[in-house]
mmCIF file of C-alpha atoms and ligand atoms in Angstrom:
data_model
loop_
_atom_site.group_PDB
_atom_site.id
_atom_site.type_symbol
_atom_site.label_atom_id
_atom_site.label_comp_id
_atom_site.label_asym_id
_atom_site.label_seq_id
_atom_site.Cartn_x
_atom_site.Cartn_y
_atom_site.Cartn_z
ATOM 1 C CA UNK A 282 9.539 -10.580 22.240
ATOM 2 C CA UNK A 283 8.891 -8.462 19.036
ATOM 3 C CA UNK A 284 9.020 -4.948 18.159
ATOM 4 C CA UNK A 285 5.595 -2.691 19.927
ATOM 5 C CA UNK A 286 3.654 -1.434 17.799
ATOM 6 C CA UNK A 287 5.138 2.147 17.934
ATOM 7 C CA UNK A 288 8.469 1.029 17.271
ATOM 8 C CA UNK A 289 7.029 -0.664 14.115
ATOM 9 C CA UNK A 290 5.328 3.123 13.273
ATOM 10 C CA UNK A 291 8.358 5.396 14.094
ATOM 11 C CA UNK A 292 10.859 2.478 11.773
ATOM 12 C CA UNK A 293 8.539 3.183 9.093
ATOM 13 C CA UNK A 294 8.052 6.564 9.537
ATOM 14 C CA UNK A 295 11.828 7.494 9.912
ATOM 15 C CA UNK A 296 12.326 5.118 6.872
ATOM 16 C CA UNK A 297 10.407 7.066 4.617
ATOM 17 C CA UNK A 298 10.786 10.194 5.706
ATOM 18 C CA UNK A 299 14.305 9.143 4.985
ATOM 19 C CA UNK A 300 13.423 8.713 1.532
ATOM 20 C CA UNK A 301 11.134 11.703 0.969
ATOM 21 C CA UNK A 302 13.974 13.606 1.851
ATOM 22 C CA UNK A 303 16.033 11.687 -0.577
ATOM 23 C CA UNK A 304 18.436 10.702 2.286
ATOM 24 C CA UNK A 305 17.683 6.961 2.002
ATOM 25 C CA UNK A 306 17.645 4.879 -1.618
ATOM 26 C CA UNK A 307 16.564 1.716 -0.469
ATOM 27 C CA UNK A 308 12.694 0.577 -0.435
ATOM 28 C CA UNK A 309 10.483 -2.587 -0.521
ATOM 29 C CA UNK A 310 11.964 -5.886 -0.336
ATOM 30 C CA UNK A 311 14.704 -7.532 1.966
ATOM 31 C CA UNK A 312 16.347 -4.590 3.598
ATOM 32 C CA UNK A 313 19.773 -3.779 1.970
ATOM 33 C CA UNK A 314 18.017 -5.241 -1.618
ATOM 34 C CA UNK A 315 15.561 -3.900 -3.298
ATOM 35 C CA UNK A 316 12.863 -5.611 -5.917
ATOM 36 C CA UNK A 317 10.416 -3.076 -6.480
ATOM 37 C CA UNK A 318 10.927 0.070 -8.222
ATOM 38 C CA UNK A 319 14.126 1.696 -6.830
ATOM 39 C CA UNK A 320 12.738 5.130 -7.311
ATOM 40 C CA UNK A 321 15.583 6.820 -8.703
ATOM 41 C CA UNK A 322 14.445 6.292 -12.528
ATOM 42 C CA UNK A 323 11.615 6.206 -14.789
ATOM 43 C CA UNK A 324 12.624 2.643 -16.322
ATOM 44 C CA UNK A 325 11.489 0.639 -13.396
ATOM 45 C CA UNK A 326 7.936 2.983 -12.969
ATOM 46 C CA UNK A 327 8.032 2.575 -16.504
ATOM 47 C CA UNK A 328 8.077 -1.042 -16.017
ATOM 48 C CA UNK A 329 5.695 -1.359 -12.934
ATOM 49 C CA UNK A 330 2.994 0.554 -14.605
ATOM 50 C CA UNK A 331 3.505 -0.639 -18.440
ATOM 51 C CA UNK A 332 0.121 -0.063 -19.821
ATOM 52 C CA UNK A 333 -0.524 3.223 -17.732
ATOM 53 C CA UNK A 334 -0.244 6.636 -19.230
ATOM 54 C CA UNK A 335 2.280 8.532 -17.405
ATOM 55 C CA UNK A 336 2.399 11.727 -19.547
ATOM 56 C CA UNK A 337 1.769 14.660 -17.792
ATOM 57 C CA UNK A 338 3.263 13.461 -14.599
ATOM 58 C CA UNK A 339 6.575 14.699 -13.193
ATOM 59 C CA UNK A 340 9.577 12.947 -12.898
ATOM 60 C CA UNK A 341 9.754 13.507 -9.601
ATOM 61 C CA UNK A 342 6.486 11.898 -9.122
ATOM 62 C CA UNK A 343 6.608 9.294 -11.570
ATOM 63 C CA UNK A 344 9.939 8.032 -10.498
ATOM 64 C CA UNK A 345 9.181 7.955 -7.329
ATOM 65 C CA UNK A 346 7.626 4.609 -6.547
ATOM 66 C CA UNK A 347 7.843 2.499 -3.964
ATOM 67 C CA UNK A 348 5.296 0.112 -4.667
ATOM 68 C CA UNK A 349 5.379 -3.259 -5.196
ATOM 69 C CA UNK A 350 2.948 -3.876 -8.201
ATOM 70 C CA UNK A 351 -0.183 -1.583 -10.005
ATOM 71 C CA UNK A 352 -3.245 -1.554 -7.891
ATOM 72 C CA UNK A 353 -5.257 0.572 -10.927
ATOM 73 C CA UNK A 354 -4.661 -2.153 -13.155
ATOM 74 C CA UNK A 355 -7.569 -3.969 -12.485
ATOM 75 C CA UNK A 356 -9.357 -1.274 -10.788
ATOM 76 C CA UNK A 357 -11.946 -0.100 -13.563
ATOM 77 C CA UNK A 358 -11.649 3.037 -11.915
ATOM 78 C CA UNK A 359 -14.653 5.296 -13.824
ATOM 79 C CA UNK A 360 -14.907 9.100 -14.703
ATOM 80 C CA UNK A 361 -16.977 10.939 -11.290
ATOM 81 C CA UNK A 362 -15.579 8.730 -8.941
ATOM 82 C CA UNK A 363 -13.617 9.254 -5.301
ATOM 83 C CA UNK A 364 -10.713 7.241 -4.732
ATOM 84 C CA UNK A 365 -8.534 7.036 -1.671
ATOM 85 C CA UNK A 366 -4.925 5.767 -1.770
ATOM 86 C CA UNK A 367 -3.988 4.055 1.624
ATOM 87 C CA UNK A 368 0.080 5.076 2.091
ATOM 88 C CA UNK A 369 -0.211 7.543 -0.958
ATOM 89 C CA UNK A 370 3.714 7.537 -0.699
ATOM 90 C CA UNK A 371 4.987 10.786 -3.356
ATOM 91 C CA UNK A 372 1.757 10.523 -5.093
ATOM 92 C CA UNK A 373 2.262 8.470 -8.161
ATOM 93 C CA UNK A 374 -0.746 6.284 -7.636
ATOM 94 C CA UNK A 375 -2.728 8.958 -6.616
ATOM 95 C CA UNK A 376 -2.120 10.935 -9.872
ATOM 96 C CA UNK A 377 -2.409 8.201 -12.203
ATOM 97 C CA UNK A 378 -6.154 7.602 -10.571
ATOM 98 C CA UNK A 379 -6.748 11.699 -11.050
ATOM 99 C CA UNK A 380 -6.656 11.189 -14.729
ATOM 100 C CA UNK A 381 -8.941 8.298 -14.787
ATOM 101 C CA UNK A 382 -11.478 10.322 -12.737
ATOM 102 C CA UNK A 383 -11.229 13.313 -14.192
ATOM 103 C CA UNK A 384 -12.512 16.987 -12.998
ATOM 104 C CA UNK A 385 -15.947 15.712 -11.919
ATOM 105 C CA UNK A 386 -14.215 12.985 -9.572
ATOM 106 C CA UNK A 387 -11.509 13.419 -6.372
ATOM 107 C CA UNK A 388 -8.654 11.538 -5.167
ATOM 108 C CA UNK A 389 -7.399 11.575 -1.723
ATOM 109 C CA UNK A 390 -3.927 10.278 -0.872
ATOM 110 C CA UNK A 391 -3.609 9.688 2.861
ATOM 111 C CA UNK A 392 0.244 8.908 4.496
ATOM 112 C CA UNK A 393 1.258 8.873 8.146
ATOM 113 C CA UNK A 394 4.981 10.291 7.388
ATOM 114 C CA UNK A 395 4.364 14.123 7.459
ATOM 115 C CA UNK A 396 7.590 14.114 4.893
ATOM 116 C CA UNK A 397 5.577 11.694 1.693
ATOM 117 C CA UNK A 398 2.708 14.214 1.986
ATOM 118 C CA UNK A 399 5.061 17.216 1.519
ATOM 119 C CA UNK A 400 6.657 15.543 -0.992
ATOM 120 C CA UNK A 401 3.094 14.722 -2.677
ATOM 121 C CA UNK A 402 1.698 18.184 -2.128
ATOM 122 C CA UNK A 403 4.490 19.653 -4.151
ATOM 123 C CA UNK A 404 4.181 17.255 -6.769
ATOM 124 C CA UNK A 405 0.618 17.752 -7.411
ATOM 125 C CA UNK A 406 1.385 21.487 -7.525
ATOM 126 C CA UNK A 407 3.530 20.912 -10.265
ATOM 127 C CA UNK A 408 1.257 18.570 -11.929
ATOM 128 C CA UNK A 409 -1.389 21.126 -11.683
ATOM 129 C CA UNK A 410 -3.664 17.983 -10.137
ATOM 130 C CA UNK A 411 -6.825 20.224 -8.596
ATOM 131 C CA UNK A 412 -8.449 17.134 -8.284
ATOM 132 C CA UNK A 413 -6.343 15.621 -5.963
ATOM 133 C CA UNK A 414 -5.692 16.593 -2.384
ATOM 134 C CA UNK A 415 -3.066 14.692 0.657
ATOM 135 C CA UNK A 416 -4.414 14.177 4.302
ATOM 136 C CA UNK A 417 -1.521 13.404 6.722
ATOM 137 C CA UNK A 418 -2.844 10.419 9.049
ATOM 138 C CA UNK A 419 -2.515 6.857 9.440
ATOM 139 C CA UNK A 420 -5.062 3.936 7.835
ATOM 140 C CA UNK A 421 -5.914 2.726 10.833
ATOM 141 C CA UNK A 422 -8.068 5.805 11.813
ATOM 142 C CA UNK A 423 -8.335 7.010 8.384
ATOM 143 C CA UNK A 424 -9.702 10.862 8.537
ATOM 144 C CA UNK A 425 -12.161 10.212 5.756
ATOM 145 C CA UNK A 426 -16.367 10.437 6.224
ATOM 146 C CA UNK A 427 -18.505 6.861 6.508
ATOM 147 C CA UNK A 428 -19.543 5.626 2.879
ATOM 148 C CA UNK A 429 -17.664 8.170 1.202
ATOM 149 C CA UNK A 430 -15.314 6.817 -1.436
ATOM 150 C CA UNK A 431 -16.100 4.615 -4.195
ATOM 151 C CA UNK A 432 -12.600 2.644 -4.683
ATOM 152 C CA UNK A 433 -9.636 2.131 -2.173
ATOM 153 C CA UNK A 434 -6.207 1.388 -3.610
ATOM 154 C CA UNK A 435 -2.843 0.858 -1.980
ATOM 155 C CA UNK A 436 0.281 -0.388 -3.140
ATOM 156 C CA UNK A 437 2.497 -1.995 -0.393
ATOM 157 C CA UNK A 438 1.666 -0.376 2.271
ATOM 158 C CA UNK A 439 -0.951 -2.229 4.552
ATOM 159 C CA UNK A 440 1.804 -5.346 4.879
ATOM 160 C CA UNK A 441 3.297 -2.226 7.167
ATOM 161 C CA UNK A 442 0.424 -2.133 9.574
ATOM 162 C CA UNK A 443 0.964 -3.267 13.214
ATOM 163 C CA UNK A 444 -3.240 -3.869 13.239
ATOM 164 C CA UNK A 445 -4.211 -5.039 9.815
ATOM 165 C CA UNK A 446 -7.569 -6.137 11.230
ATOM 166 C CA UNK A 447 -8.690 -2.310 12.068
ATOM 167 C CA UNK A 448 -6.978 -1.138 8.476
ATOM 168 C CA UNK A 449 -9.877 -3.547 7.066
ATOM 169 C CA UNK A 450 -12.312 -2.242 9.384
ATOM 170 C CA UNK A 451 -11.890 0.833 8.325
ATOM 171 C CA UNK A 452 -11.229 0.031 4.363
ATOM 172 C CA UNK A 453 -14.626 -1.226 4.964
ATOM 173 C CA UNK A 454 -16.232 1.798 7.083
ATOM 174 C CA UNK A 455 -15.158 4.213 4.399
ATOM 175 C CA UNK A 456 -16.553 2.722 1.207
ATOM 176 C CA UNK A 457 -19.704 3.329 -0.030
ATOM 177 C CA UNK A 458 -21.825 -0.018 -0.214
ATOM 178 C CA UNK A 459 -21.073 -1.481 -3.909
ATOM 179 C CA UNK A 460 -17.533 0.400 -3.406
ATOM 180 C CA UNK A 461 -14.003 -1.674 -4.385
ATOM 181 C CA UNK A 462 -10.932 -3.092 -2.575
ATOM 182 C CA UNK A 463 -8.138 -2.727 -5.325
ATOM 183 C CA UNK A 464 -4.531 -3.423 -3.850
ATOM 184 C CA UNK A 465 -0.957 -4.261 -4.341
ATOM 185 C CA UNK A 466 0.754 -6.121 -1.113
ATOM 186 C CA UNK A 467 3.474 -8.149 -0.262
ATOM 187 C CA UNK A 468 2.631 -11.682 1.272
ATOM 188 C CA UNK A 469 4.668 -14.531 2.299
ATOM 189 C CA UNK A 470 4.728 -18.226 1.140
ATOM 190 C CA UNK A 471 6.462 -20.003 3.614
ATOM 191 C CA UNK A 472 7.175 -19.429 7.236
ATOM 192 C CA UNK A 473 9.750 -16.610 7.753
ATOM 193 C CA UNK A 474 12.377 -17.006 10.682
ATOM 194 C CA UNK A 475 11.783 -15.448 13.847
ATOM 195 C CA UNK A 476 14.885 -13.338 13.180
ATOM 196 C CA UNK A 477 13.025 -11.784 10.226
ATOM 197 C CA UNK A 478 9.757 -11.555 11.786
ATOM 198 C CA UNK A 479 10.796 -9.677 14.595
ATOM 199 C CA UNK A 480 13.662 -7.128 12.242
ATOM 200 C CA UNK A 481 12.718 -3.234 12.683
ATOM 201 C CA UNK A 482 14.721 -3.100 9.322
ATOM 202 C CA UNK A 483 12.427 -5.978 7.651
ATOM 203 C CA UNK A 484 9.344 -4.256 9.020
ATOM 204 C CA UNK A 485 10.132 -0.958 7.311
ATOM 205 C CA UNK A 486 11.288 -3.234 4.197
ATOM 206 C CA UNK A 487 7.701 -4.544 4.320
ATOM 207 C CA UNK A 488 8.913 -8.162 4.726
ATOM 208 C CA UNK A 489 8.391 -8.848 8.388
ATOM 209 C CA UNK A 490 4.786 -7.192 8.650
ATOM 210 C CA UNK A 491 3.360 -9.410 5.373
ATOM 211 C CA UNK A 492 0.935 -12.138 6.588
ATOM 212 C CA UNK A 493 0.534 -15.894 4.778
ATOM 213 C CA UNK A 494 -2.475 -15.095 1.641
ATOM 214 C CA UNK A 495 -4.558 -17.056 2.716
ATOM 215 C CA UNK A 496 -4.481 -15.352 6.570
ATOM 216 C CA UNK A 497 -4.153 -11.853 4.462
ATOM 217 C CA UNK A 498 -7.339 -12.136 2.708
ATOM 218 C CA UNK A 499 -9.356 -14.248 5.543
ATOM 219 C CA UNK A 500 -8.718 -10.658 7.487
ATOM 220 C CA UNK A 501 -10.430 -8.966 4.342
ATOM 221 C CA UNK A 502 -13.229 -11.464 4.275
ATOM 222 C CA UNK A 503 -13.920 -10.692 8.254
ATOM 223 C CA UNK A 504 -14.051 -7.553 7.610
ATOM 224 C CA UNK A 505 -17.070 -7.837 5.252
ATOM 225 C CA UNK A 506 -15.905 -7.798 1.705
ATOM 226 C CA UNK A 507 -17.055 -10.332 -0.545
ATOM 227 C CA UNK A 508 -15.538 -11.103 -3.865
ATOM 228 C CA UNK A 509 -12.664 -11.446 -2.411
ATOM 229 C CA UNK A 510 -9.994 -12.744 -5.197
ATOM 230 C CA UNK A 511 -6.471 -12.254 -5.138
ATOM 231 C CA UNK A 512 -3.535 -12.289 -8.184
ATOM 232 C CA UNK A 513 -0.157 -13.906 -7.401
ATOM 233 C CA UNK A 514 3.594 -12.866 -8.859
ATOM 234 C CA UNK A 515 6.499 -13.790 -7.407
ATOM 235 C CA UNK A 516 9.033 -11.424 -6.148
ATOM 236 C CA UNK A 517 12.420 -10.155 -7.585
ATOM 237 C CA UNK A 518 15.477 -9.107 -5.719
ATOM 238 C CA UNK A 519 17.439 -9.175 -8.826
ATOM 239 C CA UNK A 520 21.485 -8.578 -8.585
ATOM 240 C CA UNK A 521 21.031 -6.501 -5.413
ATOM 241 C CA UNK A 522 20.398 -9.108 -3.256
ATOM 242 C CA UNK A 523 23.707 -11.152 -4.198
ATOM 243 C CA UNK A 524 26.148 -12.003 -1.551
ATOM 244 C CA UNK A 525 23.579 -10.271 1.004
ATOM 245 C CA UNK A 526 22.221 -11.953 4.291
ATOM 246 C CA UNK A 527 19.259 -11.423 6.583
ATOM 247 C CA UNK A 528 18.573 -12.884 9.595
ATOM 248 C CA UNK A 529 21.087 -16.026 9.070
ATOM 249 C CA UNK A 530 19.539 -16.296 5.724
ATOM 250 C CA UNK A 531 20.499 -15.209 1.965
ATOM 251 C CA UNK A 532 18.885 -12.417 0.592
ATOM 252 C CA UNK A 533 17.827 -14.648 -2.431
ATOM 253 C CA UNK A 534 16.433 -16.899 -0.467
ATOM 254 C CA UNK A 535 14.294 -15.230 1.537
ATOM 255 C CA UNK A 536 12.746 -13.569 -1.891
ATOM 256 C CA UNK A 537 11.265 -16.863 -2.651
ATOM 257 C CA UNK A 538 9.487 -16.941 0.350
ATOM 258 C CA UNK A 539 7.761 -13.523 -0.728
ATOM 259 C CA UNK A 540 5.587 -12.669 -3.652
ATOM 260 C CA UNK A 541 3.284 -9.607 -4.619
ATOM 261 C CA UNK A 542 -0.408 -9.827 -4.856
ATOM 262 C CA UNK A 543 -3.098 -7.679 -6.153
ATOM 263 C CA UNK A 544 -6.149 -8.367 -3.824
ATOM 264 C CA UNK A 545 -9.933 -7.460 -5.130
ATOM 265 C CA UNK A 546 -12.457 -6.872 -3.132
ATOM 266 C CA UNK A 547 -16.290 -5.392 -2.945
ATOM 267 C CA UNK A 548 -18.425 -3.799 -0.091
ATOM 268 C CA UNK A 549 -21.454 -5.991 -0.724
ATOM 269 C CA UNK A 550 -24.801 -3.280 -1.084
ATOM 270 C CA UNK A 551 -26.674 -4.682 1.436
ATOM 271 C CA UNK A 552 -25.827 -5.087 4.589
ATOM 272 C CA UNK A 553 -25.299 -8.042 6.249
ATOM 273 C CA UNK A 554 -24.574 -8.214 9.979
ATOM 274 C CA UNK A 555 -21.072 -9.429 11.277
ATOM 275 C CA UNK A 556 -20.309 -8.972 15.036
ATOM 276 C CA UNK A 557 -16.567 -7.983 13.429
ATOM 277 C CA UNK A 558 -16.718 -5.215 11.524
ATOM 278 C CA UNK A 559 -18.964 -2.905 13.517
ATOM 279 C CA UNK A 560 -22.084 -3.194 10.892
HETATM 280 C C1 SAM B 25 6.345 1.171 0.543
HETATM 281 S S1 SAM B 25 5.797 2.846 0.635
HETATM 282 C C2 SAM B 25 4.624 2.871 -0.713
HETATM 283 C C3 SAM B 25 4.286 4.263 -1.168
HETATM 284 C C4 SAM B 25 3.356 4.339 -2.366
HETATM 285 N N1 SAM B 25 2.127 3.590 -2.159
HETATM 286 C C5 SAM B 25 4.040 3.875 -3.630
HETATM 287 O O1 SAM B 25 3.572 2.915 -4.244
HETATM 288 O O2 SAM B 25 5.044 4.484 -3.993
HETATM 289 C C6 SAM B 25 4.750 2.869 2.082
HETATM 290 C C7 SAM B 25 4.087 4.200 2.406
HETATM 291 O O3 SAM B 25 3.045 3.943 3.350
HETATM 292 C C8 SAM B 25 3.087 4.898 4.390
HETATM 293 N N2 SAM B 25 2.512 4.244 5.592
HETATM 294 C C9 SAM B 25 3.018 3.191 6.261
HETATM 295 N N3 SAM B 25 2.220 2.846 7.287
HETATM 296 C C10 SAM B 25 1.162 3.701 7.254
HETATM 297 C C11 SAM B 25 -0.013 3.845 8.059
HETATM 298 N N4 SAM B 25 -0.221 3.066 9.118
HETATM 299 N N5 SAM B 25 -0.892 4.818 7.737
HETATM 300 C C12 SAM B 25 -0.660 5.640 6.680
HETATM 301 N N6 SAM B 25 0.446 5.564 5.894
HETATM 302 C C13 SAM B 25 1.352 4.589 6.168
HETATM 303 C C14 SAM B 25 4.551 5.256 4.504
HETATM 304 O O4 SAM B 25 4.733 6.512 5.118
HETATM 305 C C15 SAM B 25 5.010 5.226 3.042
HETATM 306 O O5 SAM B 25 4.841 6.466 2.412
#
């Protein structure tokens, strides 16, 4: 039998409370590798978010990414607007989206680990962000009005959702009809072993909790959105992963079963009725 759905939560929360208190290095990605950004410089942000401008922004902040891709690139976020960031992590994401919005717009970063919003809080204090404010709660009851928000983003975090169906729910309760699905997720290619699948490590690593794409943006579809399209890139372990096993399997192996996507979606403006999603 698998891991409950609270042991999934408190893995992920004690994993990254771990590493908002600095007391854990390692992030995304087969657990004891890492292929995202490690966090601990600005090369690999740098890297992850080549094209963004990431003046103004602490180091603390802007090295601190744990994402697996850039969920504003393709976001066409516009001046005014109110975007929420689903597992707003220590805020990176959430302060690149401030800029684009400007003072006449908002940006809400919501996290379930009480230690990321801390950690977010001061670095928008720093950053001098007014526009930008950090609910603690989790994205499966999201503490944000009906219709409120104009553009969701999220950058490998949903793949760490127990119930991905009611994080889609309420994705969709939250927009405002017309509003946009912009995300960064991991997904899986192949069929991961059962000794993966059912890791508390791989969970928190967001390996074990990524669905197939095609199931991953079916559960977006049933939720309401249309246009739903989705970007593929495959994922990098790099040098860490050499020598490394998981779940009777190497490291580098595994990696090839996993790739990143970035997932676009709209809340159509009229509503149509679908037993699913509560509209
Ligand atoms: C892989 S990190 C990504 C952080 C950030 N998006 C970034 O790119 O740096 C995942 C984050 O999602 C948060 N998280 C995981 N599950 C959550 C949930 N159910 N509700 C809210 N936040 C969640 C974790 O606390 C963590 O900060």
């Amino acid at each position: 039998m698998g891991p409950t759905d609270k042991e999934i939560k408190d893995a992920v929360k004690e994993k990254y409370g771990g590493l908002a208190r600095g007391q854990s290095s390692s992030c995304c990605g087969p657990s004891k590798s890492c292929g995202c950004s490690t966090g601990s410089n600005m090369v690999d942000a740098a890297k992850l978010y080549a094209g963004e401008d990431l003046s103004g922004i602490p180091s603390e902040a802007a090295g601190f990414s744990l994402g697996c891709g850039n969920p504003l690139a393709l976001a066409g976020i516009k001046e005014g607007e109110t975007v929420l960031d689903l597992g707003s992590g220590g805020g990176l994401d959430c302060f690149l989206a401030a800029k684009k919005v400007g003072p006449a717009g908002k940006v809400i970063g919501l996290d379930m680990t009480p230690e990321m919003v801390k950690l977010a809080r001061e670095n928008a204090q720093k950053m001098k962000a007014a526009n930008v404010e950090f609910r603690l709660g989790e994205m499966e009851h999201m503490p944000v009005d009906d219709a409120s928000v104009d553009l969701i983003i999220s950058n490998c975090v949903i793949n760490l959702s127990p119930d991905k169906d009611t994080v889609f729910k309420e994705t969709f309760r939250v927009l405002r009809p017309g509003g946009r699905l912009s995300i960064s997720d991991m997904v899986w290619l192949a069929p991961l072993p059962e000794a993966v699948k059912s890791s508390l490590d791989e969970w928190a690593g967001c390996v074990a909790g990524a669905l197939q794409e095609t199931e991953y943006l079916d559960k977006i579809k049933a939720a309401g959105f249309a246009d739903v399209s989705s970007q593929r890139s495959t994922f990098d372990v790099g040098e860490a992963a050499e020598g490394v096993e998981i779940g009777g399997m190497k490291a580098s192996e595994l990696a090839k079963k996993i790739a990143s996507v970035r997932v676009q979606a709209v809340k159509p403006r009229r509503r149509t009725h679908r037993p699913d999603s509560g509209f």
